[in-house]
Amino acid sequence: MTVEMREGYEGTGPGAITPDGCAVELYERLPVGEEPDIITAAVPAGAHILELGSGVGRVTHALLDRGFTVTAVDESADMLARIRGARTVCGPIEHLDLGGERFEVVMLASFLVHTGDEEVRRGLLRTCVRHVAQGGCVLIQREGGDYHTNIPRERVDPSGFTVRIASAEPVGEGVHSVRAEYVFPDAVWTQTFLSRPLTKEQFESALAEAGLEVDTYLTPDGMWVRAVPTARDSVPEGGRA
């Protein structure tokens, strides 16, 4: 299937490739990590989660198993076709508007906040604010502090494949082109994408611009964050999903 790639993004390997260079078959193989534990500890039991950038449901299915309700959003229909047990919505996250629906938890993981396009990042965060309920929260996953400097680096997963960040080259003001490689015994995938490093101060400034503020950093490395709307952007709870 032919897709229109986002500028600066590319993917190679077997199977369908999404507009941001992700390989659907690759993500079906990747195991879920500690994300479900972090999320479960940070939000109310049984909450309805709006998962922005769900992919094939690697985290979605783990959250469903823990009793959460999930609305999964992704711009790739090929990714969403792999999800079972959750409502799915297909389209670009930065333009999402579910017509007044609001959720106890909105989740923006997969380092999406680091998109190279600042206007896309603004759109992503506006989507979070537009859909979070009064008293709700937004969970955001940030890059690690050495993500763009400790390169090349690789990790061998216990299940037998290797993840390698091969390069991160400057391509514009504050933006890097990052190449990731996933090597399995029977297949190899690559993804090239644009990423904008953000210091803690830059990250918090971006949140403030969108009407969010940090409630707490959920992990010692600061990669998972719980944010809440600032007082001036609080919204009525009516219409929450």
PDB file of C-alpha atoms in Angstrom:
ATOM      1  CA  MET A   1       0.000   0.000   0.000  1.00  0.00           C
ATOM      2  CA  THR A   2       1.346   3.425  -0.974  1.00  0.00           C
ATOM      3  CA  VAL A   3       1.229   6.149   1.683  1.00  0.00           C
ATOM      4  CA  GLU A   4       2.224   9.791   1.583  1.00  0.00           C
ATOM      5  CA  MET A   5       5.245  10.080   3.857  1.00  0.00           C
ATOM      6  CA  ARG A   6       5.695  13.047   6.150  1.00  0.00           C
ATOM      7  CA  GLU A   7       8.601  15.170   4.968  1.00  0.00           C
ATOM      8  CA  GLY A   8      11.862  14.006   6.547  1.00  0.00           C
ATOM      9  CA  TYR A   9      10.460  10.602   7.527  1.00  0.00           C
ATOM     10  CA  GLU A  10      11.257   7.258   5.956  1.00  0.00           C
ATOM     11  CA  GLY A  11      11.000   3.574   6.756  1.00  0.00           C
ATOM     12  CA  THR A  12      12.312   0.370   5.212  1.00  0.00           C
ATOM     13  CA  GLY A  13      11.628  -3.307   5.756  1.00  0.00           C
ATOM     14  CA  PRO A  14       8.871  -5.867   5.204  1.00  0.00           C
ATOM     15  CA  GLY A  15       5.233  -4.848   5.268  1.00  0.00           C
ATOM     16  CA  ALA A  16       3.330  -1.581   5.419  1.00  0.00           C
ATOM     17  CA  ILE A  17       5.153   1.624   6.396  1.00  0.00           C
ATOM     18  CA  THR A  18       3.229   4.479   8.043  1.00  0.00           C
ATOM     19  CA  PRO A  19       3.529   8.185   7.128  1.00  0.00           C
ATOM     20  CA  ASP A  20       6.070   8.711   9.916  1.00  0.00           C
ATOM     21  CA  GLY A  21       8.244   5.782   8.857  1.00  0.00           C
ATOM     22  CA  CYS A  22       7.032   3.147  11.328  1.00  0.00           C
ATOM     23  CA  ALA A  23       6.738  -0.440  10.112  1.00  0.00           C
ATOM     24  CA  VAL A  24       3.468  -2.094  11.101  1.00  0.00           C
ATOM     25  CA  GLU A  25       4.909  -5.623  11.223  1.00  0.00           C
ATOM     26  CA  LEU A  26       7.799  -4.407  13.358  1.00  0.00           C
ATOM     27  CA  TYR A  27       5.522  -2.859  15.950  1.00  0.00           C
ATOM     28  CA  GLU A  28       3.462  -6.032  16.084  1.00  0.00           C
ATOM     29  CA  ARG A  29       6.639  -7.808  17.205  1.00  0.00           C
ATOM     30  CA  LEU A  30       7.870  -5.302  19.783  1.00  0.00           C
ATOM     31  CA  PRO A  31       7.094  -6.305  23.387  1.00  0.00           C
ATOM     32  CA  VAL A  32       5.366  -3.931  25.773  1.00  0.00           C
ATOM     33  CA  GLY A  33       7.733  -2.479  28.348  1.00  0.00           C
ATOM     34  CA  GLU A  34       7.115  -0.717  31.637  1.00  0.00           C
ATOM     35  CA  GLU A  35       4.649   1.772  30.173  1.00  0.00           C
ATOM     36  CA  PRO A  36       1.496   0.054  31.494  1.00  0.00           C
ATOM     37  CA  ASP A  37       2.933   0.002  35.036  1.00  0.00           C
ATOM     38  CA  ILE A  38       3.801   3.715  34.887  1.00  0.00           C
ATOM     39  CA  ILE A  39       0.387   4.633  33.511  1.00  0.00           C
ATOM     40  CA  THR A  40      -1.521   2.462  35.987  1.00  0.00           C
ATOM     41  CA  ALA A  41       0.282   4.070  38.926  1.00  0.00           C
ATOM     42  CA  ALA A  42      -0.415   7.597  37.657  1.00  0.00           C
ATOM     43  CA  VAL A  43      -4.131   7.596  36.834  1.00  0.00           C
ATOM     44  CA  PRO A  44      -7.435   6.504  38.423  1.00  0.00           C
ATOM     45  CA  ALA A  45      -8.333   2.834  38.161  1.00  0.00           C
ATOM     46  CA  GLY A  46     -10.639   2.093  35.246  1.00  0.00           C
ATOM     47  CA  ALA A  47     -10.205   5.531  33.677  1.00  0.00           C
ATOM     48  CA  HIS A  48     -11.134   6.195  30.061  1.00  0.00           C
ATOM     49  CA  ILE A  49      -7.853   6.950  28.295  1.00  0.00           C
ATOM     50  CA  LEU A  50      -7.504   8.806  25.007  1.00  0.00           C
ATOM     51  CA  GLU A  51      -4.334   7.265  23.591  1.00  0.00           C
ATOM     52  CA  LEU A  52      -2.805   9.522  20.945  1.00  0.00           C
ATOM     53  CA  GLY A  53      -0.476   7.570  18.678  1.00  0.00           C
ATOM     54  CA  SER A  54      -1.581   4.069  19.640  1.00  0.00           C
ATOM     55  CA  GLY A  55       0.071   2.219  16.767  1.00  0.00           C
ATOM     56  CA  VAL A  56      -0.863  -1.466  16.681  1.00  0.00           C
ATOM     57  CA  GLY A  57      -2.035  -1.424  20.302  1.00  0.00           C
ATOM     58  CA  ARG A  58       1.133  -2.578  22.039  1.00  0.00           C
ATOM     59  CA  VAL A  59       0.217  -0.468  25.093  1.00  0.00           C
ATOM     60  CA  THR A  60      -3.510  -0.336  24.331  1.00  0.00           C
ATOM     61  CA  HIS A  61      -4.041  -4.045  24.859  1.00  0.00           C
ATOM     62  CA  ALA A  62      -2.091  -4.050  28.118  1.00  0.00           C
ATOM     63  CA  LEU A  63      -4.238  -1.184  29.407  1.00  0.00           C
ATOM     64  CA  LEU A  64      -7.444  -2.969  28.393  1.00  0.00           C
ATOM     65  CA  ASP A  65      -6.260  -6.029  30.306  1.00  0.00           C
ATOM     66  CA  ARG A  66      -5.888  -3.810  33.396  1.00  0.00           C
ATOM     67  CA  GLY A  67      -9.483  -2.617  33.234  1.00  0.00           C
ATOM     68  CA  PHE A  68      -9.084   0.702  31.464  1.00  0.00           C
ATOM     69  CA  THR A  69     -11.274   1.865  28.601  1.00  0.00           C
ATOM     70  CA  VAL A  70      -9.241   3.145  25.668  1.00  0.00           C
ATOM     71  CA  THR A  71      -9.991   5.265  22.633  1.00  0.00           C
ATOM     72  CA  ALA A  72      -7.018   4.682  20.338  1.00  0.00           C
ATOM     73  CA  VAL A  73      -5.996   7.325  17.791  1.00  0.00           C
ATOM     74  CA  ASP A  74      -3.467   6.908  14.998  1.00  0.00           C
ATOM     75  CA  GLU A  75      -2.999   8.320  11.508  1.00  0.00           C
ATOM     76  CA  SER A  76      -2.344   4.824  10.111  1.00  0.00           C
ATOM     77  CA  ALA A  77      -5.324   2.611   9.304  1.00  0.00           C
ATOM     78  CA  ASP A  78      -2.894  -0.297   8.942  1.00  0.00           C
ATOM     79  CA  MET A  79      -1.808   0.173  12.549  1.00  0.00           C
ATOM     80  CA  LEU A  80      -5.346   0.541  13.896  1.00  0.00           C
ATOM     81  CA  ALA A  81      -6.490  -2.622  12.102  1.00  0.00           C
ATOM     82  CA  ARG A  82      -4.398  -4.619  14.602  1.00  0.00           C
ATOM     83  CA  ILE A  83      -6.205  -3.240  17.660  1.00  0.00           C
ATOM     84  CA  ARG A  84      -8.873  -5.314  19.385  1.00  0.00           C
ATOM     85  CA  GLY A  85     -11.238  -4.282  22.167  1.00  0.00           C
ATOM     86  CA  ALA A  86     -10.851  -0.513  21.865  1.00  0.00           C
ATOM     87  CA  ARG A  87     -12.616   2.197  19.929  1.00  0.00           C
ATOM     88  CA  THR A  88     -10.310   3.459  17.171  1.00  0.00           C
ATOM     89  CA  VAL A  89     -10.102   6.818  15.408  1.00  0.00           C
ATOM     90  CA  CYS A  90      -7.960   7.286  12.288  1.00  0.00           C
ATOM     91  CA  GLY A  91      -6.450  10.664  11.462  1.00  0.00           C
ATOM     92  CA  PRO A  92      -3.606  13.084  12.218  1.00  0.00           C
ATOM     93  CA  ILE A  93      -3.394  13.675  15.958  1.00  0.00           C
ATOM     94  CA  GLU A  94      -2.616  17.371  15.619  1.00  0.00           C
ATOM     95  CA  HIS A  95      -5.999  17.960  13.950  1.00  0.00           C
ATOM     96  CA  LEU A  96      -8.123  15.669  16.134  1.00  0.00           C
ATOM     97  CA  ASP A  97     -11.407  17.083  17.399  1.00  0.00           C
ATOM     98  CA  LEU A  98     -13.903  14.618  18.844  1.00  0.00           C
ATOM     99  CA  GLY A  99     -16.690  17.155  19.065  1.00  0.00           C
ATOM    100  CA  GLY A 100     -16.610  18.015  22.746  1.00  0.00           C
ATOM    101  CA  GLU A 101     -15.697  14.587  24.124  1.00  0.00           C
ATOM    102  CA  ARG A 102     -13.373  14.829  27.108  1.00  0.00           C
ATOM    103  CA  PHE A 103     -11.386  12.142  28.868  1.00  0.00           C
ATOM    104  CA  GLU A 104     -10.037  11.554  32.349  1.00  0.00           C
ATOM    105  CA  VAL A 105      -6.652  10.780  30.845  1.00  0.00           C
ATOM    106  CA  VAL A 106      -5.070  11.884  27.564  1.00  0.00           C
ATOM    107  CA  MET A 107      -1.807  10.153  26.674  1.00  0.00           C
ATOM    108  CA  LEU A 108       0.857  11.414  24.267  1.00  0.00           C
ATOM    109  CA  ALA A 109       3.640   8.815  24.337  1.00  0.00           C
ATOM    110  CA  SER A 110       6.295   7.609  21.870  1.00  0.00           C
ATOM    111  CA  PHE A 111       8.258  10.891  22.142  1.00  0.00           C
ATOM    112  CA  LEU A 112       5.694  12.592  19.891  1.00  0.00           C
ATOM    113  CA  VAL A 113       6.163  15.845  21.780  1.00  0.00           C
ATOM    114  CA  HIS A 114       9.652  15.972  20.221  1.00  0.00           C
ATOM    115  CA  THR A 115       8.394  16.195  16.642  1.00  0.00           C
ATOM    116  CA  GLY A 116      10.706  18.291  14.516  1.00  0.00           C
ATOM    117  CA  ASP A 117       7.898  20.575  13.336  1.00  0.00           C
ATOM    118  CA  GLU A 118       7.079  23.070  16.087  1.00  0.00           C
ATOM    119  CA  GLU A 119       3.640  23.800  14.645  1.00  0.00           C
ATOM    120  CA  VAL A 120       2.809  20.084  14.696  1.00  0.00           C
ATOM    121  CA  ARG A 121       3.934  19.952  18.333  1.00  0.00           C
ATOM    122  CA  ARG A 122       1.648  22.879  19.130  1.00  0.00           C
ATOM    123  CA  GLY A 123      -1.180  21.021  17.437  1.00  0.00           C
ATOM    124  CA  LEU A 124      -0.480  17.850  19.419  1.00  0.00           C
ATOM    125  CA  LEU A 125      -0.565  19.703  22.719  1.00  0.00           C
ATOM    126  CA  ARG A 126      -3.681  21.645  21.741  1.00  0.00           C
ATOM    127  CA  THR A 127      -5.339  18.296  21.019  1.00  0.00           C
ATOM    128  CA  CYS A 128      -4.417  17.150  24.523  1.00  0.00           C
ATOM    129  CA  VAL A 129      -5.906  20.279  26.107  1.00  0.00           C
ATOM    130  CA  ARG A 130      -9.016  20.112  23.909  1.00  0.00           C
ATOM    131  CA  HIS A 131      -9.828  16.579  25.073  1.00  0.00           C
ATOM    132  CA  VAL A 132      -8.848  16.444  28.750  1.00  0.00           C
ATOM    133  CA  ALA A 133     -11.674  16.644  31.276  1.00  0.00           C
ATOM    134  CA  GLN A 134     -11.824  19.001  34.216  1.00  0.00           C
ATOM    135  CA  GLY A 135      -9.810  17.308  36.953  1.00  0.00           C
ATOM    136  CA  GLY A 136      -8.150  15.047  34.387  1.00  0.00           C
ATOM    137  CA  CYS A 137      -4.531  14.782  33.341  1.00  0.00           C
ATOM    138  CA  VAL A 138      -2.252  14.455  30.339  1.00  0.00           C
ATOM    139  CA  LEU A 139       0.533  11.855  30.336  1.00  0.00           C
ATOM    140  CA  ILE A 140       3.499  12.705  28.124  1.00  0.00           C
ATOM    141  CA  GLN A 141       6.597  10.665  27.313  1.00  0.00           C
ATOM    142  CA  ARG A 142       9.805  12.670  26.787  1.00  0.00           C
ATOM    143  CA  GLU A 143      13.131  11.629  25.318  1.00  0.00           C
ATOM    144  CA  GLY A 144      15.958  10.712  27.672  1.00  0.00           C
ATOM    145  CA  GLY A 145      18.561  13.336  28.450  1.00  0.00           C
ATOM    146  CA  ASP A 146      21.257  11.615  26.355  1.00  0.00           C
ATOM    147  CA  TYR A 147      19.002  10.590  23.488  1.00  0.00           C
ATOM    148  CA  HIS A 148      20.834  12.712  20.912  1.00  0.00           C
ATOM    149  CA  THR A 149      24.349  12.519  22.357  1.00  0.00           C
ATOM    150  CA  ASN A 150      24.910   8.884  23.323  1.00  0.00           C
ATOM    151  CA  ILE A 151      25.126   7.729  19.702  1.00  0.00           C
ATOM    152  CA  PRO A 152      25.558   5.236  18.237  1.00  0.00           C
ATOM    153  CA  ARG A 153      24.069   2.967  20.858  1.00  0.00           C
ATOM    154  CA  GLU A 154      22.231  -0.311  20.850  1.00  0.00           C
ATOM    155  CA  ARG A 155      20.242  -2.594  23.105  1.00  0.00           C
ATOM    156  CA  VAL A 156      19.768  -6.326  22.720  1.00  0.00           C
ATOM    157  CA  ASP A 157      16.285  -7.359  23.818  1.00  0.00           C
ATOM    158  CA  PRO A 158      15.964 -10.592  25.832  1.00  0.00           C
ATOM    159  CA  SER A 159      13.671 -11.941  23.123  1.00  0.00           C
ATOM    160  CA  GLY A 160      16.532 -11.843  20.631  1.00  0.00           C
ATOM    161  CA  PHE A 161      16.406  -8.690  18.520  1.00  0.00           C
ATOM    162  CA  THR A 162      18.635  -5.589  18.535  1.00  0.00           C
ATOM    163  CA  VAL A 163      17.509  -1.963  18.631  1.00  0.00           C
ATOM    164  CA  ARG A 164      20.156   0.450  17.405  1.00  0.00           C
ATOM    165  CA  ILE A 165      20.102   4.252  17.256  1.00  0.00           C
ATOM    166  CA  ALA A 166      22.615   4.636  14.465  1.00  0.00           C
ATOM    167  CA  SER A 167      22.800   8.402  14.015  1.00  0.00           C
ATOM    168  CA  ALA A 168      21.286  11.787  14.864  1.00  0.00           C
ATOM    169  CA  GLU A 169      22.381  14.450  12.399  1.00  0.00           C
ATOM    170  CA  PRO A 170      21.477  18.166  12.527  1.00  0.00           C
ATOM    171  CA  VAL A 171      19.194  19.090   9.622  1.00  0.00           C
ATOM    172  CA  GLY A 172      17.862  22.474  10.680  1.00  0.00           C
ATOM    173  CA  GLU A 173      17.502  24.850  13.569  1.00  0.00           C
ATOM    174  CA  GLY A 174      17.325  22.620  16.630  1.00  0.00           C
ATOM    175  CA  VAL A 175      16.213  19.541  14.659  1.00  0.00           C
ATOM    176  CA  HIS A 176      17.978  16.217  14.174  1.00  0.00           C
ATOM    177  CA  SER A 177      17.375  13.481  11.629  1.00  0.00           C
ATOM    178  CA  VAL A 178      17.481  10.268  13.670  1.00  0.00           C
ATOM    179  CA  ARG A 179      17.991   6.809  12.169  1.00  0.00           C
ATOM    180  CA  ALA A 180      16.871   3.775  14.141  1.00  0.00           C
ATOM    181  CA  GLU A 181      17.503   0.155  13.170  1.00  0.00           C
ATOM    182  CA  TYR A 182      15.684  -2.965  14.379  1.00  0.00           C
ATOM    183  CA  VAL A 183      17.493  -6.193  13.612  1.00  0.00           C
ATOM    184  CA  PHE A 184      15.696  -9.532  13.994  1.00  0.00           C
ATOM    185  CA  PRO A 185      17.045 -12.940  12.986  1.00  0.00           C
ATOM    186  CA  ASP A 186      14.686 -13.018  10.004  1.00  0.00           C
ATOM    187  CA  ALA A 187      14.149  -9.337   9.113  1.00  0.00           C
ATOM    188  CA  VAL A 188      15.560  -5.829   9.438  1.00  0.00           C
ATOM    189  CA  TRP A 189      13.605  -2.578   9.660  1.00  0.00           C
ATOM    190  CA  THR A 190      14.831   1.008   9.720  1.00  0.00           C
ATOM    191  CA  GLN A 191      13.113   4.277  10.554  1.00  0.00           C
ATOM    192  CA  THR A 192      14.376   7.786   9.875  1.00  0.00           C
ATOM    193  CA  PHE A 193      12.513  10.610  11.590  1.00  0.00           C
ATOM    194  CA  LEU A 194      12.881  14.234  12.685  1.00  0.00           C
ATOM    195  CA  SER A 195      13.269  14.979  16.370  1.00  0.00           C
ATOM    196  CA  ARG A 196      13.715  18.220  18.279  1.00  0.00           C
ATOM    197  CA  PRO A 197      15.627  17.895  21.569  1.00  0.00           C
ATOM    198  CA  LEU A 198      13.924  19.796  24.389  1.00  0.00           C
ATOM    199  CA  THR A 199      15.523  20.762  27.668  1.00  0.00           C
ATOM    200  CA  LYS A 200      13.306  20.575  30.733  1.00  0.00           C
ATOM    201  CA  GLU A 201      12.831  24.334  30.505  1.00  0.00           C
ATOM    202  CA  GLN A 202      11.938  24.203  26.801  1.00  0.00           C
ATOM    203  CA  PHE A 203       9.533  21.326  27.413  1.00  0.00           C
ATOM    204  CA  GLU A 204       7.769  23.133  30.246  1.00  0.00           C
ATOM    205  CA  SER A 205       7.596  26.312  28.142  1.00  0.00           C
ATOM    206  CA  ALA A 206       5.937  24.366  25.323  1.00  0.00           C
ATOM    207  CA  LEU A 207       3.390  23.008  27.791  1.00  0.00           C
ATOM    208  CA  ALA A 208       2.688  26.476  29.153  1.00  0.00           C
ATOM    209  CA  GLU A 209       2.132  27.840  25.653  1.00  0.00           C
ATOM    210  CA  ALA A 210      -0.561  25.172  25.150  1.00  0.00           C
ATOM    211  CA  GLY A 211      -2.202  25.777  28.529  1.00  0.00           C
ATOM    212  CA  LEU A 212      -0.629  22.901  30.463  1.00  0.00           C
ATOM    213  CA  GLU A 213       1.694  22.681  33.442  1.00  0.00           C
ATOM    214  CA  VAL A 214       3.670  19.847  34.991  1.00  0.00           C
ATOM    215  CA  ASP A 215       1.916  18.168  37.907  1.00  0.00           C
ATOM    216  CA  THR A 216       4.749  15.712  38.537  1.00  0.00           C
ATOM    217  CA  TYR A 217       7.569  13.870  36.815  1.00  0.00           C
ATOM    218  CA  LEU A 218       6.546  10.241  37.144  1.00  0.00           C
ATOM    219  CA  THR A 219       9.911   8.540  36.657  1.00  0.00           C
ATOM    220  CA  PRO A 220      13.359   9.351  38.088  1.00  0.00           C
ATOM    221  CA  ASP A 221      14.731   9.986  34.597  1.00  0.00           C
ATOM    222  CA  GLY A 222      11.989  12.538  33.901  1.00  0.00           C
ATOM    223  CA  MET A 223      10.840  10.743  30.756  1.00  0.00           C
ATOM    224  CA  TRP A 224       7.231  10.307  31.876  1.00  0.00           C
ATOM    225  CA  VAL A 225       5.306  13.382  32.960  1.00  0.00           C
ATOM    226  CA  ARG A 226       1.819  14.006  34.305  1.00  0.00           C
ATOM    227  CA  ALA A 227       0.552  17.428  33.278  1.00  0.00           C
ATOM    228  CA  VAL A 228      -2.683  19.251  34.020  1.00  0.00           C
ATOM    229  CA  PRO A 229      -4.468  22.202  32.408  1.00  0.00           C
ATOM    230  CA  THR A 230      -3.600  25.591  33.849  1.00  0.00           C
ATOM    231  CA  ALA A 231      -6.420  27.257  35.760  1.00  0.00           C
ATOM    232  CA  ARG A 232      -7.331  29.621  32.928  1.00  0.00           C
ATOM    233  CA  ASP A 233      -7.817  26.676  30.581  1.00  0.00           C
ATOM    234  CA  SER A 234      -9.973  24.551  32.871  1.00  0.00           C
ATOM    235  CA  VAL A 235     -13.049  23.269  31.074  1.00  0.00           C
ATOM    236  CA  PRO A 236     -16.508  22.065  32.142  1.00  0.00           C
ATOM    237  CA  GLU A 237     -16.758  18.344  32.660  1.00  0.00           C
ATOM    238  CA  GLY A 238     -19.920  18.017  30.625  1.00  0.00           C
ATOM    239  CA  GLY A 239     -19.410  15.882  27.519  1.00  0.00           C
ATOM    240  CA  ARG A 240     -16.567  13.833  28.932  1.00  0.00           C
ATOM    241  CA  ALA A 241     -16.329  10.384  27.427  1.00  0.00           C
TER     242      ALA A 241
END
